[in-house]
Short mmCIF file of C-alpha atoms in Angstrom, two decimals:
data_model
loop_
_atom_site.label_atom_id
_atom_site.label_comp_id
_atom_site.label_asym_id
_atom_site.label_seq_id
_atom_site.Cartn_x
_atom_site.Cartn_y
_atom_site.Cartn_z
CA MET A 740 -22.12 -4.89 27.07
CA VAL A 741 -23.14 -4.75 23.43
CA ARG A 742 -21.07 -6.94 21.16
CA LYS A 743 -19.02 -4.84 18.75
CA LYS A 744 -19.54 -5.55 15.09
CA ILE A 745 -16.55 -5.95 12.78
CA LEU A 746 -16.70 -5.95 8.98
CA VAL A 747 -13.98 -8.20 7.51
CA VAL A 748 -13.23 -7.44 3.85
CA ASP A 749 -11.05 -9.98 2.01
CA ASP A 750 -11.45 -11.91 -1.24
CA GLU A 751 -9.80 -15.07 0.17
CA PRO A 752 -12.51 -17.14 1.92
CA ASP A 753 -9.91 -19.00 4.01
CA VAL A 754 -8.38 -15.79 5.26
CA VAL A 755 -11.84 -14.60 6.22
CA ASN A 756 -12.46 -17.90 8.01
CA PHE A 757 -9.51 -17.86 10.35
CA ILE A 758 -9.92 -14.18 11.14
CA LYS A 759 -13.63 -14.73 11.79
CA THR A 760 -12.95 -17.66 14.12
CA ARG A 761 -10.47 -15.58 16.08
CA LEU A 762 -12.68 -12.52 16.35
CA GLU A 763 -15.76 -14.53 17.33
CA ALA A 764 -13.74 -16.26 20.04
CA ASP A 765 -13.10 -12.80 21.45
CA ASN A 766 -16.82 -12.06 21.44
CA PHE A 767 -17.04 -9.85 18.37
CA LYS A 768 -19.87 -10.10 15.88
CA VAL A 769 -18.43 -10.59 12.39
CA VAL A 770 -19.88 -9.61 9.02
CA ILE A 771 -18.14 -10.26 5.72
CA ALA A 772 -17.59 -8.70 2.31
CA ARG A 773 -15.61 -10.24 -0.55
CA ASP A 774 -14.90 -7.16 -2.68
CA GLY A 775 -14.71 -3.38 -2.45
CA LEU A 776 -18.20 -2.62 -3.72
CA ALA A 777 -19.78 -5.22 -1.45
CA ALA A 778 -17.84 -3.63 1.41
CA MET A 779 -19.44 -0.24 0.69
CA GLU A 780 -22.89 -1.86 0.72
CA MET A 781 -22.19 -3.71 3.95
CA VAL A 782 -21.06 -0.52 5.67
CA ASN A 783 -24.39 1.10 4.80
CA LYS A 784 -26.42 -1.92 5.80
CA GLU A 785 -24.61 -3.19 8.90
CA LYS A 786 -23.01 0.00 10.31
CA PRO A 787 -20.00 -1.85 11.71
CA ASP A 788 -17.95 -0.55 14.66
CA LEU A 789 -14.70 -1.34 12.85
CA ILE A 790 -13.57 -2.43 9.38
CA LEU A 791 -10.72 -4.85 8.70
CA LEU A 792 -9.85 -3.98 5.13
CA ASP A 793 -7.57 -5.86 2.74
CA ILE A 794 -5.91 -3.74 0.06
CA MET A 795 -5.88 -6.03 -2.95
CA LEU A 796 -9.59 -6.44 -3.61
CA PRO A 797 -11.69 -7.04 -6.71
CA LYS A 798 -13.86 -4.26 -8.14
CA LEU A 799 -12.69 -1.53 -5.79
CA ASN A 800 -9.35 -1.71 -3.99
CA GLY A 801 -8.92 -1.12 -0.28
CA TRP A 802 -7.43 2.36 -0.59
CA GLU A 803 -10.35 3.45 -2.72
CA VAL A 804 -12.83 2.03 -0.19
CA CYS A 805 -10.97 3.82 2.59
CA LYS A 806 -10.94 7.09 0.67
CA ARG A 807 -14.67 6.93 -0.07
CA LEU A 808 -15.57 6.12 3.52
CA LYS A 809 -13.42 8.93 4.89
CA ARG A 810 -15.21 11.39 2.59
CA HIS A 811 -18.61 10.25 3.81
CA ILE A 812 -20.06 12.26 6.65
CA ARG A 813 -21.75 9.28 8.31
CA HIS A 814 -18.92 6.78 7.82
CA LYS A 815 -15.80 8.81 8.28
CA TYR A 816 -15.44 8.05 11.99
CA ILE A 817 -15.59 4.26 11.62
CA PRO A 818 -12.10 3.05 12.54
CA ILE A 819 -10.37 1.16 9.73
CA VAL A 820 -7.55 -1.39 9.99
CA MET A 821 -5.79 -1.80 6.66
CA VAL A 822 -4.38 -5.26 5.96
CA THR A 823 -1.27 -5.12 3.78
CA ALA A 824 1.31 -7.52 2.41
CA LYS A 825 4.92 -6.92 3.42
CA ASP A 826 6.14 -5.19 0.26
CA GLN A 827 3.39 -2.69 -0.24
CA PRO A 828 4.54 0.90 0.06
CA ILE A 829 2.53 1.71 3.17
CA ASP A 830 4.68 4.70 4.18
CA LYS A 831 3.90 6.61 1.05
CA ILE A 832 0.21 6.08 1.29
CA ILE A 833 0.03 7.05 4.94
CA GLY A 834 1.33 10.43 3.83
CA GLN A 835 -1.70 10.94 1.62
CA SER A 836 -4.60 12.40 3.47
CA LEU A 837 -6.86 9.40 3.77
CA GLY A 838 -7.67 10.22 7.33
CA SER A 839 -6.44 8.15 10.22
CA PHE A 840 -6.32 4.39 10.26
CA GLU A 841 -4.33 1.54 11.76
CA TYR A 842 -2.65 -1.07 9.64
CA ILE A 843 -1.41 -4.61 10.04
CA THR A 844 0.99 -6.56 7.83
CA LYS A 845 0.30 -10.09 6.62
CA PRO A 846 1.07 -12.59 7.97
CA PHE A 847 0.10 -11.47 11.45
CA ASN A 848 -0.23 -13.51 14.59
CA PRO A 849 -3.43 -13.54 16.66
CA SER A 850 -2.11 -11.25 19.39
CA GLU A 851 -1.04 -8.66 16.81
CA LEU A 852 -4.50 -8.78 15.27
CA MET A 853 -6.31 -8.40 18.58
CA GLU A 854 -3.98 -5.62 19.71
CA THR A 855 -4.49 -3.63 16.51
CA VAL A 856 -8.24 -4.13 16.63
CA SER A 857 -8.56 -2.97 20.22
CA LYS A 858 -6.23 -0.03 19.56
CA ALA A 859 -8.34 1.07 16.60
CA LEU A 860 -11.54 0.69 18.63
CA SER A 861 -10.22 2.68 21.56
CA ASN A 862 -9.07 5.49 19.23
CA SER A 863 -12.48 5.85 17.68
CA ILE A 864 -14.55 8.81 18.77
CA LEU A 865 -17.84 6.93 18.82
CA MET B 1281 21.07 4.34 -36.69
CA ASN B 1282 23.21 3.21 -33.82
CA LYS B 1283 21.33 5.45 -31.43
CA LYS B 1284 18.04 4.00 -32.58
CA ARG B 1285 19.21 0.50 -31.84
CA ASN B 1286 20.38 1.51 -28.39
CA VAL B 1287 17.01 3.01 -27.63
CA SER B 1288 15.15 -0.16 -28.61
CA GLU B 1289 17.55 -2.27 -26.56
CA LEU B 1290 16.98 0.04 -23.63
CA ASP B 1291 13.23 -0.41 -24.07
CA LYS B 1292 13.66 -4.16 -24.07
CA LEU B 1293 15.73 -4.06 -20.90
CA LYS B 1294 13.17 -1.83 -19.25
CA LYS B 1295 10.37 -4.22 -20.16
CA LEU B 1296 12.39 -7.15 -18.88
CA SER B 1297 13.02 -5.52 -15.53
CA GLU B 1298 9.34 -4.56 -15.24
CA LEU B 1299 8.42 -8.17 -15.95
CA GLN B 1300 10.83 -9.36 -13.30
CA ALA B 1301 9.44 -6.94 -10.75
CA LYS B 1302 5.93 -8.12 -11.55
CA PHE B 1303 6.99 -11.75 -11.27
CA VAL B 1304 8.53 -11.13 -7.87
CA SER B 1305 5.51 -9.32 -6.50
CA THR B 1306 3.17 -11.99 -7.85
CA VAL B 1307 5.23 -14.78 -6.33
CA SER B 1308 5.42 -12.83 -3.12
CA HIS B 1309 1.67 -12.45 -2.89
CA GLU B 1310 0.71 -15.90 -4.16
CA LEU B 1311 3.12 -17.76 -1.85
CA ARG B 1312 2.52 -15.67 1.19
CA THR B 1313 -1.26 -15.72 1.15
CA PRO B 1314 -1.67 -19.50 1.54
CA LEU B 1315 1.12 -19.51 4.12
CA SER B 1316 -0.52 -16.86 6.22
CA ILE B 1317 -3.75 -18.83 6.04
CA ILE B 1318 -1.93 -21.96 7.28
CA VAL B 1319 -0.28 -20.08 10.14
CA GLY B 1320 -3.47 -18.24 11.07
CA THR B 1321 -5.56 -21.41 11.10
CA VAL B 1322 -2.95 -23.37 13.04
CA ASP B 1323 -2.70 -20.52 15.56
CA ASN B 1324 -6.45 -20.76 16.07
CA MET B 1325 -6.13 -24.51 16.69
CA ILE B 1326 -3.24 -24.14 19.13
CA ASP B 1327 -5.29 -21.60 21.08
CA GLY B 1328 -8.09 -24.17 21.35
CA LEU B 1329 -10.59 -22.38 19.09
CA ALA B 1330 -11.23 -25.64 17.24
CA GLY B 1331 -11.63 -27.82 20.31
CA LYS B 1332 -9.27 -29.62 22.65
CA PHE B 1333 -6.21 -31.64 21.62
CA THR B 1334 -4.30 -34.52 23.02
CA ALA B 1335 -0.64 -33.86 23.81
CA SER B 1336 0.55 -35.71 20.73
CA GLN B 1337 -1.88 -33.86 18.46
CA ARG B 1338 -0.59 -30.61 19.88
CA LYS B 1339 2.95 -31.69 19.08
CA CYS B 1340 1.99 -32.38 15.44
CA ILE B 1341 0.31 -29.01 15.12
CA GLN B 1342 3.35 -27.28 16.61
CA THR B 1343 5.54 -29.00 14.01
CA ILE B 1344 3.28 -27.74 11.21
CA ARG B 1345 3.48 -24.23 12.61
CA ASN B 1346 7.27 -24.18 13.00
CA ASN B 1347 7.80 -25.37 9.47
CA ALA B 1348 5.27 -22.97 7.96
CA LEU B 1349 7.15 -20.15 9.69
CA ARG B 1350 10.42 -21.54 8.37
CA LEU B 1351 8.99 -21.55 4.85
CA HIS B 1352 7.84 -18.01 5.37
CA SER B 1353 11.28 -16.76 6.33
CA LEU B 1354 12.76 -18.65 3.37
CA ILE B 1355 10.38 -16.91 0.98
CA ASN B 1356 11.31 -13.57 2.51
CA SER B 1357 15.01 -14.34 2.03
CA LEU B 1358 14.54 -15.34 -1.60
CA LEU B 1359 12.53 -12.21 -2.27
CA ASP B 1360 15.20 -10.08 -0.60
CA ILE B 1361 17.93 -11.63 -2.74
CA SER B 1362 15.86 -11.15 -5.86
CA SER B 1363 15.07 -7.52 -5.14
CA LEU B 1364 18.73 -6.86 -4.33
CA ASP B 1365 19.75 -8.41 -7.64
CA SER B 1366 17.28 -6.41 -9.66
CA GLU B 1367 18.26 -3.29 -7.72
CA LYS B 1368 14.62 -3.03 -6.79
CA MET B 1369 15.34 -2.88 -3.09
CA VAL B 1370 14.82 0.69 -2.05
CA PHE B 1371 16.86 1.94 0.87
CA LYS B 1372 15.21 4.55 3.01
CA ARG B 1373 18.40 6.04 4.38
CA ARG B 1374 18.55 8.82 6.89
CA ALA B 1375 20.50 9.83 9.98
CA VAL B 1376 19.97 7.04 12.50
CA ASP B 1377 20.79 6.63 16.19
CA ILE B 1378 22.57 3.32 15.97
CA SER B 1379 22.69 2.62 19.71
CA GLY B 1380 18.92 2.92 19.86
CA PHE B 1381 18.25 0.29 17.28
CA ILE B 1382 20.99 -2.05 18.50
CA ARG B 1383 19.27 -2.06 21.91
CA LYS B 1384 15.90 -2.63 20.30
CA THR B 1385 17.16 -5.54 18.20
CA ILE B 1386 18.84 -7.17 21.19
CA LYS B 1387 15.63 -6.83 23.17
CA SER B 1388 13.59 -8.50 20.45
CA LEU B 1389 15.92 -11.52 20.45
CA GLN B 1390 16.23 -11.74 24.23
CA PRO B 1391 13.52 -14.46 24.59
CA LEU B 1392 15.39 -16.70 22.13
CA ALA B 1393 18.64 -16.23 24.05
CA ARG B 1394 16.94 -16.85 27.40
CA GLU B 1395 15.77 -20.28 26.22
CA LYS B 1396 19.44 -21.29 26.00
CA GLU B 1397 20.43 -19.24 29.05
CA ILE B 1398 22.71 -17.14 26.88
CA GLU B 1399 23.67 -13.72 28.20
CA MET B 1400 23.48 -10.90 25.64
CA THR B 1401 25.20 -7.59 26.38
CA TYR B 1402 25.75 -4.28 24.62
CA GLU B 1403 28.73 -1.99 25.01
CA SER B 1404 29.16 1.50 23.54
CA PRO B 1405 30.75 4.84 24.36
CA LYS B 1406 28.51 7.50 25.87
CA PHE B 1407 28.42 9.46 22.66
CA LEU B 1408 28.09 7.63 19.39
CA PRO B 1409 27.64 9.62 16.17
CA MET B 1410 24.62 9.08 13.94
CA VAL B 1411 25.02 6.82 10.94
CA TYR B 1412 23.53 7.20 7.49
CA ALA B 1413 21.47 4.08 7.00
CA ASP B 1414 18.13 2.38 6.43
CA SER B 1415 17.43 1.35 10.00
CA GLU B 1416 15.04 -1.45 9.03
CA ARG B 1417 17.62 -3.07 6.74
CA ILE B 1418 20.46 -2.66 9.21
CA SER B 1419 18.42 -4.19 11.97
CA GLN B 1420 17.76 -7.08 9.57
CA VAL B 1421 21.55 -7.53 9.37
CA LEU B 1422 21.91 -7.33 13.13
CA THR B 1423 19.03 -9.74 13.69
CA ASN B 1424 20.70 -12.18 11.34
CA LEU B 1425 24.09 -11.94 13.08
CA LEU B 1426 22.52 -12.26 16.52
CA SER B 1427 20.26 -15.18 15.69
CA ASN B 1428 23.22 -16.98 14.12
CA ALA B 1429 25.20 -16.31 17.28
CA ILE B 1430 22.40 -17.69 19.43
CA LYS B 1431 22.10 -20.74 17.17
CA PHE B 1432 25.81 -21.57 17.31
CA THR B 1433 26.54 -20.71 20.94
CA PRO B 1434 26.11 -23.52 23.47
CA SER B 1435 23.78 -22.88 26.40
CA LYS B 1436 25.08 -20.59 29.18
CA GLY B 1437 27.36 -18.90 26.65
CA LYS B 1438 27.81 -15.18 26.07
CA ILE B 1439 27.11 -12.82 23.20
CA ASN B 1440 28.47 -9.28 23.17
CA VAL B 1441 27.60 -6.46 20.81
CA LYS B 1442 29.94 -3.50 20.72
CA ALA B 1443 29.78 -0.24 18.78
CA THR B 1444 32.56 2.31 18.42
CA ALA B 1445 33.18 5.42 16.33
CA GLU B 1446 36.25 5.32 14.14
CA LYS B 1447 38.12 7.99 12.27
CA LYS B 1448 39.09 5.83 9.37
CA GLU B 1449 37.95 2.55 8.02
CA VAL B 1450 39.05 -0.26 10.24
CA GLY B 1451 41.29 -3.00 8.94
CA ALA B 1452 39.00 -5.21 6.98
CA SER B 1453 40.49 -8.52 6.04
CA VAL B 1454 39.13 -8.33 2.52
CA GLU B 1455 40.40 -5.65 0.19
CA GLU B 1456 37.32 -3.93 -1.16
CA GLU B 1457 36.88 -3.23 -4.82
CA SER B 1458 35.49 0.23 -4.23
CA ARG B 1459 38.42 1.35 -2.13
CA GLY B 1460 38.75 5.11 -1.97
CA LEU B 1461 35.31 5.50 -3.45
CA PHE B 1462 32.29 6.12 -1.40
CA PHE B 1463 28.68 6.98 -1.26
CA SER B 1464 26.98 6.44 -4.53
CA GLU B 1465 24.69 3.57 -5.30
CA HIS B 1466 26.83 2.97 -8.37
CA GLY B 1467 29.89 3.96 -6.47
CA PHE B 1468 32.25 6.36 -8.04
CA ILE B 1469 32.76 9.51 -6.03
CA PRO B 1470 36.48 9.47 -5.25
CA ALA B 1471 37.63 10.18 -1.73
CA ARG B 1472 40.21 12.67 -2.99
CA THR B 1473 37.49 15.24 -3.66
CA SER B 1474 36.31 15.02 -0.08
CA VAL B 1475 37.26 14.51 3.50
CA THR B 1476 37.83 10.92 4.57
CA PRO B 1477 34.55 9.55 5.82
CA ASP B 1478 34.24 8.40 9.40
CA PHE B 1479 32.69 5.13 10.36
CA VAL B 1480 30.80 3.44 13.13
CA HIS B 1481 32.15 -0.04 13.71
CA VAL B 1482 29.88 -2.72 15.18
CA THR B 1483 30.99 -6.16 16.34
CA VAL B 1484 29.00 -9.19 17.43
CA SER B 1485 31.07 -11.77 19.30
CA ASP B 1486 29.99 -15.09 20.72
CA THR B 1487 31.48 -17.92 22.75
CA GLY B 1488 30.53 -20.65 20.30
CA ILE B 1489 32.73 -23.25 18.69
CA GLY B 1490 33.92 -20.83 16.00
CA ILE B 1491 34.28 -21.24 12.27
CA LYS B 1492 36.87 -23.45 10.59
CA PRO B 1493 39.51 -21.43 8.70
CA GLN B 1494 38.58 -23.06 5.38
CA GLU B 1495 34.95 -22.01 5.86
CA LEU B 1496 35.62 -18.39 6.81
CA GLU B 1497 35.65 -17.16 3.24
CA LYS B 1498 32.64 -19.14 2.15
CA ILE B 1499 30.13 -18.22 4.81
CA PHE B 1500 29.08 -15.01 3.03
CA ASP B 1501 28.31 -16.98 -0.15
CA ARG B 1502 24.73 -17.64 -1.13
CA PHE B 1503 23.29 -20.96 -0.01
CA TYR B 1504 26.43 -21.88 1.92
CA GLN B 1505 25.73 -23.95 5.03
CA ILE B 1506 28.23 -24.53 7.82
CA GLU B 1507 29.24 -28.19 7.85
CA GLY B 1508 27.37 -30.13 10.49
CA GLY B 1509 26.71 -26.98 12.46
CA VAL B 1510 23.18 -27.27 13.75
CA GLU B 1511 20.46 -29.85 13.79
CA ALA B 1512 18.41 -30.10 10.62
CA GLY B 1513 15.36 -28.35 12.03
CA LEU B 1514 17.30 -25.19 12.79
CA ARG B 1515 19.00 -24.97 9.46
CA GLY B 1516 18.19 -21.93 7.32
CA ALA B 1517 18.56 -21.42 3.61
CA GLY B 1518 22.13 -20.16 3.80
CA LEU B 1519 21.03 -16.77 2.60
CA GLY B 1520 21.13 -14.64 5.74
CA LEU B 1521 24.80 -13.66 5.61
CA ALA B 1522 24.73 -13.21 1.82
CA ILE B 1523 21.85 -10.76 2.20
CA SER B 1524 23.58 -9.02 5.11
CA LYS B 1525 26.72 -8.58 3.02
CA GLU B 1526 24.75 -7.05 0.13
CA ILE B 1527 22.92 -4.69 2.46
CA ILE B 1528 26.10 -3.48 4.16
CA GLN B 1529 27.92 -3.05 0.87
CA ARG B 1530 25.05 -1.05 -0.58
CA HIS B 1531 25.50 1.23 2.43
CA LYS B 1532 29.17 1.59 1.45
CA GLY B 1533 30.21 -0.25 4.57
CA LYS B 1534 32.16 -3.47 5.06
CA ILE B 1535 31.33 -6.75 6.73
CA TRP B 1536 33.75 -9.51 7.73
CA VAL B 1537 34.39 -12.18 10.31
CA GLU B 1538 37.22 -13.49 12.46
CA SER B 1539 37.21 -16.71 14.43
CA LYS B 1540 39.46 -18.94 16.50
CA TYR B 1541 38.56 -22.52 15.79
CA PRO B 1542 37.91 -24.62 17.83
CA ASP B 1543 36.15 -23.06 20.83
CA GLY B 1544 37.51 -19.53 20.39
CA GLY B 1545 34.15 -18.10 19.35
CA SER B 1546 33.35 -15.96 16.32
CA LYS B 1547 33.42 -12.23 15.92
CA PHE B 1548 31.46 -10.56 13.11
CA HIS B 1549 32.26 -6.96 12.17
CA PHE B 1550 30.46 -4.39 10.08
CA THR B 1551 30.97 -0.69 9.43
CA LEU B 1552 28.55 2.08 8.49
CA LEU B 1553 29.17 5.65 7.30
CA GLN B 1554 28.79 8.40 9.84
CA TYR B 1555 26.40 11.18 8.99
CA THR B 1556 28.37 14.39 8.22
CA PRO B 1557 27.68 17.67 6.33
CA SER B 1558 29.94 16.64 3.44
CA LEU B 1559 28.15 13.34 3.20
CA ASN B 1560 24.92 15.30 3.13
CA PHE B 1561 26.20 17.10 0.03
CA TYR B 1562 27.04 13.84 -1.70
CA ILE B 1563 23.71 12.33 -0.81
CA SER B 1564 21.77 15.29 -2.21
CA LEU B 1565 23.90 15.42 -5.35
CA ASP B 1566 23.67 11.69 -5.89
CA GLU B 1567 19.92 11.51 -5.41
CA ARG B 1568 19.31 14.44 -7.75
CA PHE B 1569 21.79 13.11 -10.30
CA GLN B 1570 20.28 9.64 -10.45
CA LEU B 1571 16.80 11.05 -10.82
CA ASP B 1572 17.64 13.61 -13.53
CA LYS B 1573 19.77 11.12 -15.43
CA LYS B 1574 16.90 8.67 -15.48
CA GLU B 1575 14.45 11.28 -16.67
CA GLY B 1576 16.88 12.76 -19.21
CA LYS B 1577 16.98 16.16 -17.48
CA SER B 1578 19.82 18.60 -17.00
CA LEU B 1579 21.46 19.30 -13.66
CA SER B 1580 23.72 22.17 -12.67
CA LEU B 1581 26.06 22.47 -9.74
CA ILE B 1582 26.99 25.93 -8.49
CA PHE B 1583 29.82 26.37 -6.00
CA ILE B 1584 29.98 29.68 -4.19
CA GLU B 1585 33.10 30.70 -2.37
CA THR B 1586 33.46 33.77 -0.22
CA SER B 1587 36.74 35.22 0.82
CA GLU B 1588 37.39 38.08 3.18
CA GLU B 1589 39.83 39.19 5.75
CA GLY B 1590 38.59 38.57 9.23
CA ASN B 1591 35.93 36.22 10.50
CA GLY B 1592 33.47 34.09 8.52
CA LYS B 1593 30.41 36.29 8.93
CA ILE B 1594 30.14 36.95 5.21
CA PHE B 1595 29.85 33.26 4.48
CA SER B 1596 26.74 32.78 6.55
CA ARG B 1597 25.17 35.97 5.22
CA VAL B 1598 25.74 34.89 1.63
CA GLU B 1599 24.44 31.44 2.51
CA LYS B 1600 21.25 32.98 3.85
CA ILE B 1601 20.81 35.10 0.71
CA VAL B 1602 21.33 32.04 -1.49
CA GLN B 1603 18.80 30.07 0.55
CA ASP B 1604 16.25 32.84 0.04
CA ASN B 1605 16.78 32.96 -3.71
CA VAL B 1606 16.57 29.34 -4.82
CA ARG B 1607 13.49 27.65 -6.22
CA GLY B 1608 11.55 24.90 -4.52
CA LEU B 1609 13.43 21.89 -5.83
CA ASP B 1610 16.94 23.29 -5.59
CA VAL B 1611 19.17 22.12 -2.78
CA VAL B 1612 21.61 24.27 -0.83
CA THR B 1613 24.26 22.37 1.14
CA LYS B 1614 27.86 22.84 2.18
CA TYR B 1615 30.85 21.31 0.52
CA GLN B 1616 34.07 21.81 2.45
CA ASP B 1617 34.28 25.60 2.84
CA LYS B 1618 31.91 26.39 -0.01
CA ILE B 1619 28.19 26.79 -0.50
CA ALA B 1620 26.86 24.23 -2.95
CA VAL B 1621 23.65 24.78 -4.91
CA ILE B 1622 22.30 21.76 -6.77
CA CYS B 1623 19.71 22.90 -9.29
CA ASP B 1624 17.47 21.11 -11.74
CA THR B 1625 18.35 23.22 -14.74
CA ALA B 1626 20.52 23.53 -17.82
CA ARG B 1627 23.35 26.03 -18.10
CA GLU B 1628 21.15 29.05 -19.01
CA GLY B 1629 19.05 28.44 -15.92
CA ALA B 1630 22.14 28.23 -13.74
CA LEU B 1631 23.43 31.52 -15.15
CA ILE B 1632 20.11 33.18 -14.33
CA MET B 1633 20.40 31.82 -10.79
CA GLU B 1634 23.94 33.19 -10.54
CA LYS B 1635 22.78 36.62 -11.64
CA ARG B 1636 19.94 36.50 -9.14
CA PHE B 1637 22.38 35.63 -6.33
CA LYS B 1638 24.75 38.40 -7.39
CA ASP B 1639 21.97 40.99 -7.52
CA ALA B 1640 20.68 39.94 -4.13
CA ILE B 1641 24.14 40.08 -2.61
CA GLN B 1642 24.62 43.55 -4.14
CA LYS B 1643 21.28 44.69 -2.78
CA HIS B 1644 22.15 43.50 0.70
CA LYS B 1645 25.34 45.51 0.49
CA VAL B 1646 27.38 42.61 1.69
CA ASN B 1647 30.31 44.03 -0.26
CA LYS B 1648 30.15 47.54 1.15
CA ASP B 1649 29.73 46.49 4.75
CA SER B 1650 32.89 44.50 4.86
CA GLY B 1651 35.19 46.85 3.02
CA SER B 1652 36.98 46.05 -0.21
CA LYS B 1653 38.89 42.93 0.77
CA MET B 1654 35.99 40.59 0.21
CA SER B 1655 34.85 38.67 -2.87
CA VAL B 1656 32.20 36.14 -3.80
CA ASN B 1657 33.13 33.69 -6.55
CA PHE B 1658 30.90 31.39 -8.56
CA GLY B 1659 31.80 28.16 -10.34
CA ILE B 1660 29.16 26.44 -12.45
CA ALA B 1661 29.10 23.09 -14.22
CA THR B 1662 26.21 21.37 -15.95
CA TYR B 1663 25.26 17.79 -16.73
CA PRO B 1664 25.20 16.61 -19.51
CA GLU B 1665 26.75 19.59 -21.42
CA ASP B 1666 29.99 19.79 -19.45
CA THR B 1667 30.34 16.30 -18.06
CA ALA B 1668 28.66 12.93 -17.84
CA THR B 1669 29.44 12.10 -14.22
CA GLU B 1670 28.91 13.41 -10.71
CA GLU B 1671 32.64 13.46 -10.16
CA GLY B 1672 32.98 15.58 -13.30
CA LEU B 1673 30.38 18.03 -12.01
CA ILE B 1674 32.31 18.57 -8.81
CA ARG B 1675 35.68 18.82 -10.54
CA LYS B 1676 34.52 21.18 -13.30
CA SER B 1677 32.83 23.63 -11.00
CA LEU B 1678 35.84 23.63 -8.67
CA GLU B 1679 38.12 24.34 -11.66
CA ARG B 1680 35.95 27.25 -12.73
CA LEU B 1681 36.14 28.73 -9.25
CA LYS B 1682 39.91 28.75 -9.61
CA GLU B 1683 39.79 30.32 -13.08
CA ILE B 1684 37.87 33.25 -11.65
CA LYS B 1685 40.62 33.95 -9.19
#
C-alpha cells in the first residue's frame, strides 16, 4: 500500500515535531509548512492526501487557506483537519460555506488525532 | 456636558473590557500551546515512539504527564472564572433533553469510578421535560459534581444521580437575591407578569464522609479547599464549585448542598428552568432587547388579543395572519393568551405594522365569518420612548390593551 502523505501546517516547530513523530509512527509520510502562504505552495508541490491545518498562522490564517483550497478545482477534494484552540468560535465558522472539513481542538491526545485523521481520510472522495 | 462625560467614560470602559478580553485570549493561547506540546511529546514517549523505558523512567514520565494535565485543567478553570467575571462567557442556550446529557456525562466518568469500584446510577421519571440551558456548560457542572463525588467517596461506595420535574422551585437552603425574578441575564423580569416557572431538579448523592457543617457554606467560595480531604496530588484549585455556582445562577437556577457529617454522605442539588412557551417569549424579548439596547436601536412590543364567543379558532387564524405579515427580523410568540410581536422598530414602524395586521385581518374577513361578537385589540409600547426596561414594555402594552376595551 502506498504511504499516505500528510501536510502539517503549524508555526510552532515543537508542535510540528510531536505530531510528525506520531504520524510517522503510524506509517504516514509527513511534509511541513510554517505559514499560510508556504502551505499553499506545499499543496501545489506535494499534493498531500490530507492537510492538518492550524488556524492561527502567520501571513495567511488557516480559514483563509481553507477557503482558497476549497475554491480551487484541483485542491477542493483534499480533506482538511482544522486544528483549533478551545475558545475559538468553531460553531460559527462551520456555518459558513467553507466546504466540509473535520476539526480537532488543542490539546488533543494521540488517539483523538489518529481517529480524526483516519475519519477525514475515509470521507475523502479520492 | 454631563452626557459628553458619560460617553467618554463609556468609551473608556469599553476599551478596558476589550483589553481584558484580549489579555485573556492571549494568556489562553500562550499558556496552552506549550502545555499541549509537553503533553503531546510525553504521550509519544509513553507510547514508546522515542525508544524503550525502564519501569522507573516510565513512572517519572507518567508523573510529568499527570501534572501537565492538572496544570491544563487549572488554566481552564482560571479562564472560565475570568470570562464569567467579564461577562464574556457566552451561553448557547436552547431546549435540551437533560436525561440524555446526564447519561452521557455519567458514561464519560464511568472509567474513573470503576478504578475505585464505585457504582454510579441514574434515576429519572419516564417523562422529563426539556430544560432551557447550554448543555456544554451544564455538563461541565455535572462533571464537576460527579468527579468530586468520586474523589471523596471511599472505594466500593455508591453515587446516585436523580432528576425530577417540579412545579415550583424546591426549598433551597439559601434565600436567593433574585427571588421572584427570572430569566434575564441582568435579571429583572418579575414573576408577577408571568406564570410561575417550572423547574427540573437534579441531585448528586454519594456515600462519602460528608462535609462538616462549618464548611458547608464555604465550599462554593472561590479557592476554598476542604480541610484534609484528599491527598495532595488529587487536589484541585478550589474553583470547580465556584464556577458551577456561577453557571447555574446565570441559568436562573439554584445550587446547594446538604450533608450529614460524619459518614452520612453529601447530596448536591441544582435546578434548571423548564422550557415553556412563556419562557420562549421572555427569551426572545430579552435577546432582542439586549441587542437593540447595545446598538442604540428602538424596539416595539405589540400585544394582540382576540375575544369572541365560542371556541378559540379566531386566535389561531389571527396568529397565522400576523405571522404572514411580519418582516424577517420580527418575532411572533405567545404570551399567556395573547399574540406577542417583538419588532425592531420605533413607534411609527409599530403603528404601520398594526395597520398592516388590521388590513390583513379585514381582508380575510375574520370579523364577518364569526359574527359581531368578536374583536381584535392591539396594545403597543416602544423602547426607549415609552419605557427604559423590558418589564416596562410588557406592562405598558398590557395597559394599552385594557384602555382599548
